[in-house]
Short mmCIF file of C-alpha atoms in Angstrom, two decimals:
data_model
loop_
_atom_site.label_atom_id
_atom_site.label_comp_id
_atom_site.label_asym_id
_atom_site.label_seq_id
_atom_site.Cartn_x
_atom_site.Cartn_y
_atom_site.Cartn_z
CA MET A 4 137.86 77.76 127.08
CA ALA A 5 135.31 78.94 124.56
CA ARG A 6 132.08 80.40 125.77
CA PRO A 7 128.99 78.52 124.82
CA SER A 8 126.62 79.97 122.20
CA TRP A 9 123.32 81.12 123.64
CA GLU A 10 121.91 78.14 122.09
CA HIS A 11 123.51 75.99 124.52
CA ALA A 12 123.76 78.62 127.67
CA HIS A 13 121.61 77.67 130.61
CA TYR A 14 121.05 81.52 130.91
CA SER A 15 118.93 81.71 127.46
CA PHE A 16 116.17 79.26 128.75
CA TYR A 17 114.38 78.37 131.60
CA SER A 18 111.27 76.07 131.99
CA ASN A 19 109.15 76.23 135.19
CA ARG A 20 106.91 73.19 134.90
CA GLN A 21 106.06 73.38 138.49
CA CYS A 22 104.49 76.69 138.11
CA GLU A 23 100.83 76.73 138.49
CA TYR A 24 100.30 78.49 135.27
CA PHE A 25 102.46 76.32 133.08
CA PRO A 26 102.38 76.71 130.20
CA CYS A 27 100.72 80.06 130.61
CA HIS A 28 99.95 80.38 126.66
CA ARG A 29 98.57 77.46 124.47
CA THR A 30 101.42 75.69 122.86
CA GLU A 31 102.08 72.26 120.88
CA ASP A 32 105.73 72.02 122.34
CA PRO A 33 105.66 72.43 126.00
CA ASP A 34 109.23 71.20 126.25
CA ASN A 35 110.47 74.09 124.21
CA PHE A 36 108.24 76.79 126.13
CA ASN A 37 110.72 79.31 127.61
CA CYS A 38 109.88 80.94 130.86
CA LEU A 39 112.79 83.08 130.97
CA PHE A 40 110.66 86.16 130.02
CA CYS A 41 107.43 85.35 132.05
CA TYR A 42 106.32 88.93 132.04
CA CYS A 43 107.29 89.93 128.56
CA PRO A 44 109.63 92.83 128.14
CA LEU A 45 108.64 93.71 124.65
CA TYR A 46 105.00 94.64 126.24
CA ALA A 47 106.25 98.02 126.84
CA LEU A 48 106.78 98.44 123.14
CA GLY A 49 103.00 98.46 122.26
CA ARG A 50 102.20 97.93 118.65
CA ARG A 51 106.01 97.54 117.89
CA CYS A 52 106.45 94.39 120.09
CA GLY A 53 106.31 92.10 116.97
CA GLY A 54 104.02 89.58 118.95
CA ASN A 55 100.76 88.19 118.13
CA PHE A 56 98.54 90.41 120.17
CA ARG A 57 95.12 92.35 120.22
CA TYR A 58 93.87 95.21 122.14
CA THR A 59 90.63 94.54 124.23
CA LYS A 60 87.61 97.08 124.05
CA LYS A 61 89.01 98.65 127.24
CA GLY A 62 92.36 99.33 125.35
CA ILE A 63 94.31 96.62 127.39
CA LYS A 64 96.93 94.72 125.27
CA ASP A 65 96.02 90.92 125.55
CA CYS A 66 98.75 88.67 124.55
CA THR A 67 97.03 85.31 125.05
CA ASP A 68 97.95 83.91 121.53
CA CYS A 69 101.78 85.16 121.74
CA LEU A 70 104.33 82.69 121.92
CA PHE A 71 107.08 85.07 120.75
CA PRO A 72 109.13 85.49 123.90
CA HIS A 73 108.54 81.86 125.10
CA ARG A 74 110.09 80.33 121.94
CA ARG A 75 113.58 78.84 122.73
CA GLU A 76 115.08 80.44 119.57
CA ASN A 77 113.70 84.03 119.97
CA TYR A 78 116.03 84.70 123.01
CA PRO A 79 118.60 86.66 121.05
CA GLU A 80 115.69 88.70 119.49
CA VAL A 81 114.16 89.84 122.80
CA VAL A 82 117.76 90.51 124.32
CA ARG A 83 118.53 92.63 121.28
CA ARG A 84 115.32 94.65 121.88
CA PHE A 85 116.30 95.82 125.23
CA GLY A 86 118.06 98.82 123.78
CA GLU A 87 115.02 100.02 122.03
CA ILE A 88 112.94 99.81 125.44
CA ALA A 89 115.56 101.82 127.10
CA ARG A 90 115.71 104.41 124.54
CA ARG A 91 111.72 104.63 124.57
CA MET A 92 111.82 104.95 128.48
CA CYS A 93 114.32 107.69 128.12
CA ASP A 94 112.32 109.46 125.55
CA PHE A 95 109.10 109.02 127.56
CA GLU A 96 110.85 110.34 130.71
CA GLN A 97 112.17 113.41 128.89
CA GLU A 98 108.82 114.14 127.20
CA CYS A 99 106.76 113.63 130.84
CA ALA A 100 109.35 115.49 133.05
CA PRO A 101 108.57 118.98 133.68
CA GLU A 102 111.25 121.46 132.89
CA GLY A 103 112.76 122.78 136.21
CA ASP A 104 111.06 120.36 138.29
CA GLY A 105 113.55 120.64 140.89
CA GLN A 106 114.18 116.91 141.19
CA GLU A 107 117.50 115.72 141.31
CA LYS A 108 118.34 113.26 138.90
CA GLY A 109 119.55 109.76 140.00
CA PRO A 110 122.85 108.11 139.30
CA GLY A 111 122.94 106.84 135.64
CA SER A 112 119.85 109.13 134.52
CA THR A 113 121.85 110.92 131.74
CA SER A 114 123.02 107.50 129.87
CA VAL A 115 121.04 104.52 128.77
CA ALA A 116 121.99 101.14 130.08
CA ARG A 117 123.39 98.95 127.23
CA PRO A 118 121.51 95.47 127.21
CA HIS A 119 123.62 92.25 127.99
CA ASN A 120 125.05 90.91 124.87
CA PRO A 121 125.40 87.15 124.94
CA SER A 122 128.58 87.32 122.87
CA GLU A 123 130.26 89.24 125.52
CA SER A 124 131.65 88.26 129.02
CA PRO A 125 130.17 90.05 131.93
CA SER A 126 133.21 92.17 132.55
CA ASP A 127 133.06 93.47 129.03
CA SER A 128 129.54 95.11 129.48
CA SER A 129 129.90 96.12 133.03
CA SER A 130 132.95 98.48 132.51
CA GLU A 131 131.23 100.58 129.78
CA SER A 132 128.00 101.12 131.58
CA ARG A 133 129.81 102.51 134.62
CA SER A 134 131.61 104.98 132.98
#
């Protein structure tokens, strides 16, 4: 049986119309408002997120006018960027960790987890990440 493409897969779109904040951004198309990335994973990329944001006077990133992660068709682009987020976090942790801090590293701390690829089955990606 062929796997559905991400466009028709249930995991790529979720709309919570019962949420008290739905939709949390102004939109002309609430039927295609994707709540899957309610808290945007791209926020951590700062200016490199690719969305429509601004910084407030206090230096807080304001994404009020951004619909990028909430558009149904942007699911694969958000997922594709998980690798970049993981690499940046790894770089950040290496830059911020004092040398010889005596802290034991936890499991998987030497490798970067690979993001889910919608074209792979779950067993394809799990075997590599556990090695």
